[in-house]
XYZ file of C-alpha atoms in Angstrom:
751
model
C 0.000 0.000 0.000
C 1.102 3.553 -0.594
C 0.881 4.354 3.073
C 3.507 1.803 3.900
C 1.326 -1.026 5.202
C 3.156 -4.313 4.752
C 1.741 -6.667 2.152
C 0.353 -9.971 3.383
C 1.711 -13.237 2.060
C -0.050 -16.561 1.803
C 0.778 -17.564 5.374
C -0.601 -14.396 6.915
C -3.784 -14.705 4.861
C -4.385 -18.123 6.443
C -3.887 -16.593 9.861
C -6.284 -13.804 8.919
C -8.979 -16.386 8.190
C -8.526 -17.870 11.616
C -8.580 -14.420 13.243
C -10.697 -11.915 11.304
C -9.343 -8.386 11.125
C -10.920 -6.029 13.616
C -13.032 -3.347 12.000
C -11.492 0.116 12.175
C -13.450 2.699 14.115
C -12.323 5.509 11.801
C -11.337 3.844 8.494
C -9.192 5.557 5.889
C -10.099 5.203 2.213
C -7.036 5.666 0.013
C -8.876 7.139 -2.973
C -10.945 9.500 -0.812
C -7.813 10.603 1.004
C -5.933 11.268 -2.236
C -8.879 13.023 -3.880
C -9.459 15.276 -0.859
C -5.772 16.124 -0.555
C -5.327 16.770 -4.267
C -8.330 19.102 -4.315
C -7.611 21.125 -1.212
C -3.846 21.299 -1.685
C -4.693 24.107 -4.092
C -5.596 26.178 -1.030
C -2.113 25.651 0.384
C -0.520 26.810 -2.884
C -2.741 29.889 -2.983
C -2.359 30.906 0.663
C 1.378 30.257 1.021
C 4.016 31.665 -1.256
C 6.242 28.714 -0.443
C 6.114 25.569 1.696
C 9.608 24.103 1.831
C 10.088 20.524 3.132
C 13.390 19.814 4.844
C 14.831 16.476 5.895
C 12.046 14.481 4.190
C 14.591 11.775 3.366
C 14.410 10.788 7.029
C 10.783 9.625 6.790
C 10.600 5.787 6.789
C 8.817 4.530 3.676
C 7.290 1.509 5.426
C 6.113 0.528 8.873
C 4.071 2.319 11.551
C 4.991 5.928 12.294
C 3.769 8.357 14.911
C 4.339 11.892 13.580
C 4.544 14.479 16.385
C 4.264 18.020 15.014
C 4.792 21.377 16.743
C 4.291 24.214 17.231
C 0.567 24.034 16.453
C 0.385 27.604 15.164
C -2.176 27.381 12.364
C -5.146 25.339 13.574
C -6.628 23.227 10.726
C -4.139 24.501 8.143
C -1.338 22.666 9.988
C -2.988 19.302 9.365
C -3.519 19.988 5.662
C 0.084 21.164 5.212
C 1.455 18.126 7.067
C -0.664 15.622 5.114
C 0.217 17.266 1.802
C 3.947 17.291 2.559
C 4.006 13.643 3.663
C 2.114 12.495 0.572
C 4.312 14.482 -1.812
C 7.652 13.707 -0.172
C 7.292 10.161 1.177
C 4.017 8.855 -0.298
C 2.692 8.211 3.212
C -0.902 8.752 4.282
C -1.427 9.906 7.847
C -4.569 9.984 9.975
C -4.615 13.005 12.264
C -6.012 13.347 15.758
C -8.569 16.162 15.650
C -10.495 17.872 18.442
C -13.936 16.342 18.854
C -15.584 19.771 19.013
C -14.350 20.442 15.446
C -15.855 17.293 13.926
C -18.860 19.005 12.379
C -19.631 20.883 9.199
C -16.990 21.055 6.503
C -14.090 20.300 8.873
C -15.871 17.192 10.125
C -16.575 16.027 6.576
C -12.943 16.552 5.576
C -11.654 14.722 8.644
C -13.793 11.695 7.802
C -12.396 11.551 4.256
C -8.823 11.402 5.574
C -9.357 8.869 8.380
C -8.850 11.341 11.220
C -9.539 10.270 14.802
C -11.746 12.633 16.887
C -10.449 13.323 20.396
C -12.440 14.738 23.290
C -10.485 17.345 25.240
C -11.165 18.406 28.806
C -10.516 22.085 28.058
C -13.239 22.015 25.402
C -15.820 20.916 27.959
C -14.662 23.038 30.879
C -17.324 25.333 32.311
C -17.126 28.087 34.942
C -17.938 26.681 38.375
C -19.716 28.387 41.214
C -17.786 29.957 44.069
C -14.074 30.520 44.681
C -11.260 28.148 45.698
C -8.031 28.413 47.704
C -5.363 26.264 49.403
C -6.005 26.199 53.176
C -2.557 24.729 53.948
C -0.303 25.163 50.894
C 2.869 24.054 52.718
C 1.821 20.945 54.670
C -1.115 19.782 52.512
C -0.782 21.254 48.977
C -3.263 18.795 47.407
C -6.255 19.861 49.520
C -8.448 22.533 47.889
C -11.222 24.293 49.783
C -14.050 26.252 48.248
C -16.274 29.163 49.224
C -19.791 28.911 47.825
C -18.862 25.826 45.793
C -20.786 22.602 45.211
C -18.160 20.015 44.259
C -20.486 17.065 44.892
C -22.801 18.282 42.130
C -20.449 20.010 39.677
C -17.249 17.924 39.895
C -16.398 14.250 39.466
C -13.406 12.054 40.229
C -11.141 11.991 37.169
C -12.355 15.415 36.082
C -10.145 18.486 35.974
C -9.873 21.917 37.554
C -8.667 24.816 35.388
C -7.256 28.025 36.847
C -7.525 31.271 34.841
C -4.665 32.648 32.739
C -3.039 35.862 33.906
C -0.051 38.074 33.083
C 0.352 36.344 29.709
C 0.895 32.972 31.434
C -1.236 29.932 30.696
C -3.521 28.869 33.516
C -2.707 25.623 35.298
C -4.864 22.510 35.330
C -4.933 19.420 37.531
C -6.931 16.184 37.900
C -9.397 15.618 40.729
C -8.616 12.500 42.770
C -11.214 12.733 45.573
C -14.377 14.674 46.400
C -14.498 15.126 50.173
C -17.557 17.343 50.350
C -19.352 20.222 48.673
C -16.517 22.583 49.613
C -13.475 20.304 49.705
C -11.696 18.209 47.091
C -8.290 16.615 46.745
C -6.185 16.876 43.588
C -3.786 14.240 42.225
C -0.650 16.337 42.518
C 0.421 19.672 43.977
C 0.289 22.610 41.606
C 3.649 24.130 40.727
C 4.691 27.590 39.627
C 4.383 31.129 40.898
C 1.093 32.038 39.213
C -1.089 29.164 40.540
C 0.327 29.627 44.038
C -0.490 33.332 43.933
C -4.000 32.569 42.662
C -4.726 29.977 45.350
C -3.131 31.759 48.325
C -2.973 35.477 47.506
C 0.484 35.579 49.105
C 3.395 37.615 47.749
C 6.252 35.647 49.389
C 6.531 33.230 46.430
C 9.636 32.797 44.270
C 9.657 32.085 40.520
C 9.511 28.324 41.099
C 6.398 28.588 43.265
C 8.144 28.016 46.607
C 7.194 30.002 49.701
C 9.977 32.017 51.302
C 8.180 32.332 54.651
C 7.762 28.731 55.779
C 6.443 29.697 59.211
C 3.217 31.143 57.800
C 1.058 28.144 56.803
C -2.171 29.535 55.376
C -3.377 32.033 52.812
C -3.104 35.816 52.924
C -5.441 37.394 55.428
C -8.695 38.450 53.798
C -7.969 36.678 50.516
C -11.303 35.327 49.121
C -9.894 32.855 46.574
C -9.828 32.557 42.786
C -12.359 31.735 40.096
C -11.993 28.410 38.323
C -13.476 26.030 35.757
C -14.389 22.366 36.062
C -14.283 19.778 33.255
C -15.817 16.268 33.414
C -13.818 13.077 33.060
C -13.096 12.255 29.389
C -13.048 8.572 28.440
C -10.431 8.140 25.697
C -10.709 4.346 25.411
C -12.117 4.417 21.880
C -9.473 6.931 20.762
C -6.561 4.833 21.995
C -8.116 1.701 20.521
C -8.357 3.331 17.084
C -4.766 4.602 17.289
C -3.384 1.254 18.439
C -5.142 -0.569 15.581
C -3.913 1.905 12.961
C -0.297 1.720 14.137
C -0.237 -2.046 14.605
C -1.448 -2.461 11.008
C 1.524 -0.447 9.718
C -0.257 2.882 9.212
C 0.624 6.396 10.289
C -0.859 8.665 12.948
C -0.211 12.402 13.219
C -0.631 14.307 16.476
C -0.004 17.828 17.699
C 1.090 16.947 21.253
C 0.639 20.453 22.651
C -3.075 19.688 22.780
C -4.369 22.703 20.863
C -3.366 25.507 18.529
C -1.750 28.670 19.882
C 0.240 31.702 18.780
C 3.016 31.624 21.361
C 6.726 31.753 20.560
C 7.574 28.653 22.585
C 6.269 25.111 22.836
C 3.436 24.441 25.255
C 3.797 21.557 27.749
C 3.223 18.293 25.914
C 0.158 16.218 26.764
C 0.625 12.676 28.039
C -1.550 11.247 25.245
C 1.295 11.047 22.728
C 3.363 8.932 25.148
C 0.402 6.685 25.997
C -0.235 6.073 22.288
C 3.365 5.069 21.618
C 3.788 2.960 24.773
C 0.342 1.381 24.467
C 0.970 0.293 20.876
C 4.309 -1.272 21.797
C 2.810 -2.904 24.889
C 0.284 -4.710 22.672
C 2.784 -5.483 19.887
C 6.441 -4.994 20.940
C 7.732 -6.076 17.507
C 5.571 -3.778 15.361
C 8.565 -1.497 14.684
C 6.870 1.749 15.702
C 8.985 4.841 15.047
C 8.366 8.427 16.152
C 9.221 11.243 13.735
C 9.349 14.845 15.048
C 8.039 17.519 12.658
C 8.791 21.218 13.017
C 6.042 23.496 11.639
C 8.121 26.630 11.117
C 6.062 29.525 9.735
C 7.006 33.059 8.767
C 3.896 35.135 9.645
C 1.606 32.110 9.716
C -1.628 34.120 9.669
C -0.713 36.298 6.670
C -1.644 35.675 3.047
C 1.266 34.585 0.791
C 3.561 33.829 3.726
C 6.221 31.099 3.837
C 6.789 27.903 5.795
C 9.504 25.309 6.361
C 8.299 21.829 7.366
C 11.285 20.088 8.936
C 11.467 16.372 9.696
C 13.801 15.214 12.446
C 15.524 11.886 12.929
C 13.131 8.984 13.660
C 13.566 7.299 17.034
C 12.105 4.320 18.853
C 10.942 3.868 22.428
C 13.421 1.753 24.441
C 12.072 -1.633 25.463
C 12.767 -0.934 29.127
C 10.256 1.930 29.046
C 7.659 -0.361 27.483
C 8.271 -2.893 30.250
C 7.839 -0.164 32.866
C 4.574 0.839 31.232
C 3.337 -2.757 31.347
C 4.460 -3.267 34.973
C 2.439 -0.451 36.569
C 5.272 2.082 36.393
C 3.349 4.171 33.894
C 4.088 7.599 35.336
C 7.851 7.136 35.001
C 7.589 5.588 31.519
C 5.264 8.322 30.260
C 7.465 11.056 31.734
C 10.629 9.739 30.082
C 8.844 9.294 26.761
C 7.557 12.872 26.884
C 11.103 14.064 27.558
C 12.324 12.218 24.462
C 9.561 13.707 22.324
C 10.228 17.220 23.654
C 13.958 16.921 22.939
C 13.249 15.688 19.422
C 10.833 18.568 18.748
C 13.313 21.102 20.122
C 15.751 20.025 17.411
C 13.333 20.990 14.596
C 11.624 24.080 16.026
C 12.607 27.608 17.010
C 11.523 28.571 20.525
C 11.874 31.847 22.377
C 10.473 32.898 25.772
C 8.504 35.816 24.298
C 7.822 37.736 21.093
C 10.347 40.523 21.795
C 13.126 37.990 22.283
C 12.201 36.228 19.047
C 12.329 39.555 17.170
C 15.768 40.256 18.657
C 17.013 36.798 17.631
C 15.787 37.323 14.077
C 17.320 40.808 14.057
C 20.667 39.385 15.187
C 20.480 36.791 12.412
C 19.975 39.505 9.769
C 22.851 41.543 11.203
C 25.097 38.488 11.242
C 24.332 37.525 7.654
C 25.598 40.552 5.729
C 26.031 38.671 2.450
C 23.579 37.243 -0.039
C 20.087 36.067 0.805
C 20.003 32.725 2.607
C 17.747 29.842 1.553
C 14.692 29.506 3.777
C 15.749 26.280 5.560
C 19.103 27.840 6.424
C 17.300 30.863 7.883
C 15.342 28.523 10.176
C 18.505 26.670 11.232
C 20.384 29.900 11.948
C 17.445 31.194 14.008
C 17.436 27.936 15.962
C 21.144 28.095 16.749
C 20.885 31.706 17.869
C 17.877 30.815 20.042
C 19.840 27.986 21.671
C 22.749 30.357 22.237
C 20.488 32.965 23.812
C 18.931 30.331 26.088
C 22.366 29.265 27.319
C 23.988 32.700 27.681
C 20.946 34.893 28.429
C 22.510 36.075 31.702
C 25.862 36.933 30.094
C 26.432 40.734 30.130
C 27.503 40.639 26.473
C 24.216 39.007 25.437
C 22.141 41.373 27.573
C 23.900 44.406 26.092
C 23.625 43.036 22.543
C 19.910 42.238 22.888
C 19.236 45.784 24.122
C 21.114 47.235 21.139
C 19.260 45.011 18.665
C 15.944 45.920 20.281
C 16.764 49.625 19.919
C 17.776 49.078 16.272
C 14.476 47.302 15.560
C 12.643 50.232 17.147
C 14.396 52.670 14.787
C 13.424 50.506 11.807
C 9.787 50.593 12.903
C 9.978 54.366 13.364
C 11.143 54.817 9.767
C 8.769 52.050 8.628
C 11.428 50.207 6.637
C 12.976 46.734 6.668
C 16.522 45.836 7.626
C 17.639 45.023 4.077
C 16.381 48.423 2.884
C 18.893 50.303 5.054
C 21.527 49.727 2.372
C 19.590 52.053 0.051
C 21.471 54.828 1.854
C 24.604 53.881 -0.145
C 22.970 54.932 -3.441
C 23.717 58.370 -4.874
C 20.863 60.783 -5.624
C 20.671 60.248 -9.430
C 20.565 56.472 -8.941
C 17.838 56.805 -6.300
C 15.690 59.016 -8.565
C 16.126 56.714 -11.568
C 15.347 53.607 -9.482
C 12.266 55.257 -7.984
C 10.889 56.290 -11.396
C 11.644 52.880 -12.877
C 9.840 51.037 -10.087
C 6.860 53.382 -10.217
C 6.598 52.664 -13.952
C 6.735 48.916 -13.290
C 4.071 49.304 -10.637
C 1.792 51.123 -13.076
C 2.223 48.388 -15.675
C 1.517 45.651 -13.128
C -1.566 47.492 -11.911
C -3.200 46.752 -15.268
C -3.272 43.074 -14.324
C -3.987 43.658 -10.635
C -6.839 46.181 -10.445
C -9.540 44.131 -12.300
C -9.014 41.062 -10.134
C -8.666 43.162 -6.997
C -11.999 44.850 -7.615
C -13.776 41.603 -8.493
C -12.420 39.716 -5.472
C -12.587 42.634 -3.004
C -15.777 41.373 -1.285
C -14.043 38.093 -0.412
C -10.928 39.876 0.870
C -13.008 42.179 3.052
C -15.249 39.403 4.383
C -12.321 37.080 5.150
C -10.471 39.805 7.037
C -13.477 40.852 9.105
C -14.585 37.305 9.946
C -11.054 36.028 10.699
C -10.431 38.899 13.146
C -13.788 38.269 14.811
C -13.040 34.556 15.157
C -9.596 35.369 16.554
C -11.225 37.468 19.293
C -13.671 34.675 20.088
C -10.881 32.084 20.224
C -8.797 34.359 22.445
C -11.677 34.830 24.875
C -12.278 31.067 25.091
C -8.618 30.042 25.436
C -6.141 30.124 28.269
C -3.039 29.750 26.065
C -3.491 32.149 23.148
C -1.944 35.628 23.069
C -3.722 37.272 20.129
C -5.637 34.363 18.603
C -3.707 34.537 15.340
C -3.530 30.746 15.117
C -7.152 30.594 13.880
C -6.933 33.432 11.343
C -5.442 31.495 8.415
C -8.045 28.748 8.807
C -10.940 31.195 8.766
C -9.519 33.161 5.855
C -9.436 29.957 3.807
C -12.874 28.807 4.945
C -14.446 32.181 4.133
C -12.766 32.284 0.722
C -13.923 28.717 -0.036
C -17.517 29.633 0.834
C -17.755 33.117 -0.689
C -15.603 32.803 -3.818
C -17.886 30.298 -5.641
C -20.930 32.407 -4.729
C -19.224 35.532 -6.019
C -18.041 33.898 -9.269
C -21.511 32.470 -9.827
C -23.062 35.907 -9.278
C -20.700 37.520 -11.786
C -21.346 34.755 -14.332
C -25.127 35.090 -13.948
C -24.960 38.870 -14.415
C -22.761 38.448 -17.494
C -25.056 35.781 -18.999
C -28.138 37.901 -18.308
C -26.550 40.906 -19.995
C -25.687 38.795 -23.039
C -29.247 37.448 -23.106
C -30.669 40.971 -22.784
C -28.679 42.949 -25.369
C -25.650 40.782 -26.221
C -23.481 42.839 -23.851
C -24.292 46.163 -25.494
C -23.819 44.542 -28.890
C -20.213 43.424 -28.323
C -21.100 39.710 -28.332
C -22.304 38.135 -31.614
C -25.956 37.140 -31.695
C -25.171 33.487 -32.406
C -23.390 33.075 -29.012
C -25.821 31.424 -26.522
C -26.068 32.951 -23.065
C -25.412 29.562 -21.361
C -22.025 29.366 -23.061
C -21.223 32.820 -21.694
C -22.167 31.582 -18.204
C -19.664 28.718 -18.503
C -17.019 31.066 -19.900
C -17.572 33.359 -16.904
C -16.579 30.552 -14.559
C -13.287 30.310 -16.453
C -12.568 33.984 -17.056
C -13.340 35.410 -13.592
C -11.144 32.946 -11.638
C -8.385 33.481 -14.236
C -8.566 37.246 -13.693
C -8.347 36.712 -9.932
C -5.342 34.383 -10.251
C -3.551 36.849 -12.529
C -4.211 39.603 -10.007
C -2.752 37.365 -7.305
C 0.509 36.757 -9.144
C 0.933 40.307 -10.464
C -0.111 41.718 -7.102
C 2.495 39.633 -5.290
C 5.272 41.195 -7.368
C 3.667 44.618 -7.264
C 3.398 44.596 -3.469
C 7.118 43.867 -3.149
C 7.866 46.804 -5.456
C 5.448 49.052 -3.553
C 7.159 48.251 -0.228
C 10.517 49.234 -1.741
C 9.375 52.767 -2.647
C 9.391 54.229 0.867
C 13.162 53.888 1.528
C 13.838 55.428 -1.899
C 11.646 58.388 -1.023
C 13.436 58.722 2.317
C 16.748 58.929 0.443
C 15.449 61.894 -1.569
C 14.230 63.875 1.463
C 17.186 65.743 3.090
C 16.047 65.206 6.699
C 15.018 61.586 6.248
C 18.131 60.860 4.208
C 20.302 61.941 7.132
C 18.390 59.601 9.479
C 18.793 56.741 7.028
C 22.555 57.334 6.723
C 22.921 57.380 10.515
C 20.904 54.165 10.756
C 23.154 52.542 8.172
C 26.233 53.489 10.195
C 24.543 52.152 13.298
C 23.788 48.907 11.482
C 27.423 48.474 10.453
C 28.588 48.955 14.055
C 25.952 46.598 15.389
C 26.764 43.982 12.757
C 30.392 43.940 13.897
C 29.234 43.587 17.480
C 26.969 40.642 16.635
C 29.769 38.882 14.765
C 32.196 39.441 17.644
C 29.805 38.057 20.261
C 29.036 34.997 18.117
C 32.740 34.388 17.445
C 33.492 34.723 21.167
C 30.733 32.452 22.445
C 30.422 30.083 19.480
C 33.496 27.959 20.314
C 32.078 27.373 23.809
C 28.858 25.970 22.321
C 30.313 23.865 19.515
C 33.311 21.598 19.742
C 34.487 22.586 16.264
C 32.908 25.975 15.704
C 34.711 26.834 12.459
C 33.752 23.535 10.860
C 30.069 23.849 11.773
C 29.348 27.381 10.560
C 26.280 27.794 8.392
C 27.646 30.866 6.600
C 31.082 32.355 6.061
C 32.608 34.533 8.773
C 31.614 38.102 7.743
C 34.890 39.421 9.149
C 37.066 37.443 6.731
C 38.681 39.893 4.317
C 40.261 37.318 2.026
C 36.880 36.118 0.812
C 37.771 32.560 1.759
C 35.167 30.176 3.072
C 35.368 29.820 6.794
C 34.548 26.111 6.935
C 35.219 22.963 4.917
C 31.448 22.451 4.780
C 31.084 25.611 2.690
C 33.899 24.495 0.428
C 32.242 21.152 -0.191
C 34.576 19.151 2.055
C 32.817 16.389 3.989
C 31.941 17.469 7.497
C 32.844 14.627 9.837
C 31.572 16.171 13.048
C 28.080 17.570 13.391
C 27.330 20.476 15.688
C 26.540 19.299 19.178
C 26.051 22.289 21.433
C 26.194 21.369 25.105
C 22.903 21.654 26.961
C 21.058 22.058 23.652
C 18.085 19.747 23.096
C 19.038 16.774 20.949
C 18.688 13.027 20.987
C 21.525 10.764 21.875
C 23.047 9.066 18.847
C 25.363 6.666 20.621
C 23.767 3.626 19.018
C 24.321 4.812 15.468
C 27.271 3.941 13.260
C 30.246 6.229 12.944
C 29.250 7.257 9.450
C 25.685 8.031 10.420
C 26.896 10.183 13.321
C 28.635 12.388 10.781
C 25.328 12.994 9.045
C 24.021 16.481 9.912
C 20.998 16.513 12.197
C 18.754 18.858 10.219
C 19.584 18.549 6.536
C 19.304 16.022 3.734
C 22.748 14.439 3.294
C 24.563 17.715 3.975
C 22.687 19.710 1.364
C 23.033 17.126 -1.364
C 19.334 17.621 -2.026
C 20.127 19.888 -4.990
C 21.044 16.771 -6.978
C 17.993 15.392 -8.725
C 18.376 11.790 -7.628
C 18.587 12.703 -3.964
C 16.138 15.619 -3.964
C 13.233 15.449 -1.512
C 11.003 17.313 -3.961
C 10.942 18.030 -7.702
C 13.033 20.931 -8.984
C 11.142 24.198 -8.745
C 9.608 25.362 -11.990
C 10.497 28.887 -11.007
C 13.875 30.181 -9.935
C 12.445 33.454 -8.716
C 13.713 35.207 -5.648
C 11.023 33.464 -3.595
C 12.499 30.063 -4.283
C 14.474 28.664 -1.406
C 16.195 26.055 -3.500
C 18.970 28.511 -4.069
C 19.323 28.038 -7.798
C 21.148 25.365 -9.638
C 23.532 22.670 -8.632
C 25.780 23.757 -5.803
C 24.729 27.395 -5.913
C 22.880 29.920 -3.809
C 24.125 28.855 -0.410
C 23.574 25.119 -0.925
C 27.065 23.832 -1.748
C 27.425 20.107 -2.159
C 29.411 18.384 0.524
C 29.871 14.812 1.622
C 26.829 13.099 3.052
C 28.611 10.429 5.025
C 32.114 9.589 6.159
C 33.661 6.816 4.047
C 36.365 6.113 6.577
C 34.977 2.720 7.608
C 33.474 -0.262 5.845
C 30.172 0.470 7.593
C 30.147 4.001 6.200
C 30.931 2.795 2.677
C 28.236 0.126 2.807
C 25.713 2.616 4.152
C 26.450 5.105 1.362
C 26.260 2.374 -1.287
C 22.945 1.097 0.043
C 21.432 4.584 0.044
C 22.532 5.224 -3.542
C 21.255 1.870 -4.764
C 17.930 2.346 -2.964
C 17.474 5.800 -4.487
C 18.291 4.527 -8.000
C 15.959 1.555 -7.555
C 13.091 3.792 -6.437
C 13.592 6.130 -9.393
C 13.583 3.179 -11.766
C 10.330 1.910 -10.289
C 8.792 5.343 -10.646
C 9.775 5.596 -14.329
C 8.319 2.147 -15.042
C 5.043 3.021 -13.316
C 4.766 6.248 -15.283
C 5.451 4.334 -18.512
C 2.857 1.671 -17.640
C 5.431 -1.183 -17.595
C 5.652 -1.674 -13.845
C 4.517 -4.962 -12.403
C 5.653 -4.036 -8.941
C 2.735 -3.407 -6.610
C 4.532 -2.142 -3.536
C 3.164 1.351 -4.038
C 6.345 3.117 -2.961
C 7.397 6.239 -4.779
C 10.854 7.563 -5.308
C 11.938 10.193 -2.883
C 12.638 12.435 -5.764
C 9.126 12.048 -7.143
């Protein structure tokens, strides 16, 4: 099967007769899945300017896989992007876990076509409870909760959950109920941790950042403190969900899950839910030899909620759950087994995502990356990797005076950019002389006027959809923000609602335009411009072709025109005497700050990486000889991958020496530019928006060795990979030519 399910031989078919296959609760139909994905992938191509897969060669082509994806920053769009990428890159079909409250309407219909598994979530069923709660003895008995005006016997149940409100931009805590003592007393399964929940439940101000009380002699709550509001959720029985997941994985299929438990717009990962660990451990407990692998997926977006934004979908190294953890899970040591599994998943996700404690820090990290890279434009995957390394460096050295001073300077520089309303790369316009600036400005204005011919008709025709999608998406974002304890601005739902509104309104609008056009032809042949022999029904059909074509042309021309329009402001600033002086000063400030960023990175980099010079992503900007600063850039095989201490990564002690030399986040050390090893077809367009970087070995993607051939194991591994890739390509050609008799359903990685 195309989704990697192993084929049955004659022996297994006999066994199947003796033991009939259990009926799937949420079956997946291959043709429905493919048809749905093929149809609605158009939405992904229209909404995103580019979706770049990275590391897709790591995805196993057969066997059960549990895909864990994060951050969940784009609600239902994340699932569509993940399914599309997996089908295109690895020919694997994946059934997603979807919130039960969403399984209705169009989303519910789509989830049923793709074999998704609905999951009930406690937070979706939480309701405000009566009264207030507090901790009567937070030091000696932190699991006892007392209420004022509550009715726990009626509103709560054992196994249910209590949710505390969010505050100060921090997600509210939640905890399971283990015992109902009375209408005003309950006991929770574990003590709550952290400063915010302790403040909410005690009202005290002698609490440190870890939630510990500094005054141990005072046992109770603050005098006169009434307590905090809260929500209560009933117990959710997930038996059917786990059963469906176990069956799918044991049969060799794939399951996709967003382990954070819900979509959000934060800059860091939310705490992972235990469900992902239970699914992996439970499957292996029932069938230890099923070969289940877990693949981390980083959903890295650039302005996820904006139209024509970009994304990099990065696949990490697959890993398996150690057998000792499975044995612990089976021998009533579930808490320890689940905790260790969650740690493994979190480490794996940290290697393919970019996390920052807050939005300002993320902006400073991205600003430092732009200041560090003073050369040509980097490919999109390299931008993500550089952001990740800088984020890891900030996390490790955030208390270093050099980092604190640098972050303040970068923050001030970003503020000056916002004041002038320009981008970082536009600061270099200050180097242009006045005649060049005037000529460039006039030339771009002329181009903009020419492009407007193709933009304005489609913009006017499609304006109602644009307006409706913007208004409705902002309204839904406010509603989601009000109902959530983890969202900051609710931007994670905006892309989904923009697409849903466009899908609903666009056909209605096109049909309206076509009806009006056909009626006008029927009435007076469009003021006599249409010949009398042309039937009005043919005009109606033509309208359904012409109007969408006009809209698509406006989309493509408008994309280029908007980039040109954004470049006009810095040119106009260069002409104005007062603004020109500010721009020149900002350019000088940028040059000084760029040197400072490079110096700090060169000072701290060797402490993070064992061989800093050999693991650089880009050349050292301070090198005056123009030489490449690392053998990797020169195409020399890199035999030691970057392993920053204290950075999140999985142990690779059990791998061969040659596989250890394989970089953690790239396809065979950027050998993906070669057709046979590419994880996607060559781009039909080599425009500036393409992250492929141009042709073979160009644009920041130099070819370097993909494994170390210093041992027989390394040579055999390289030979096997090459033979497998050539065999898959041969099978693909035969299938396309109609001569293939092979029914394994696997596609070449380069297909």
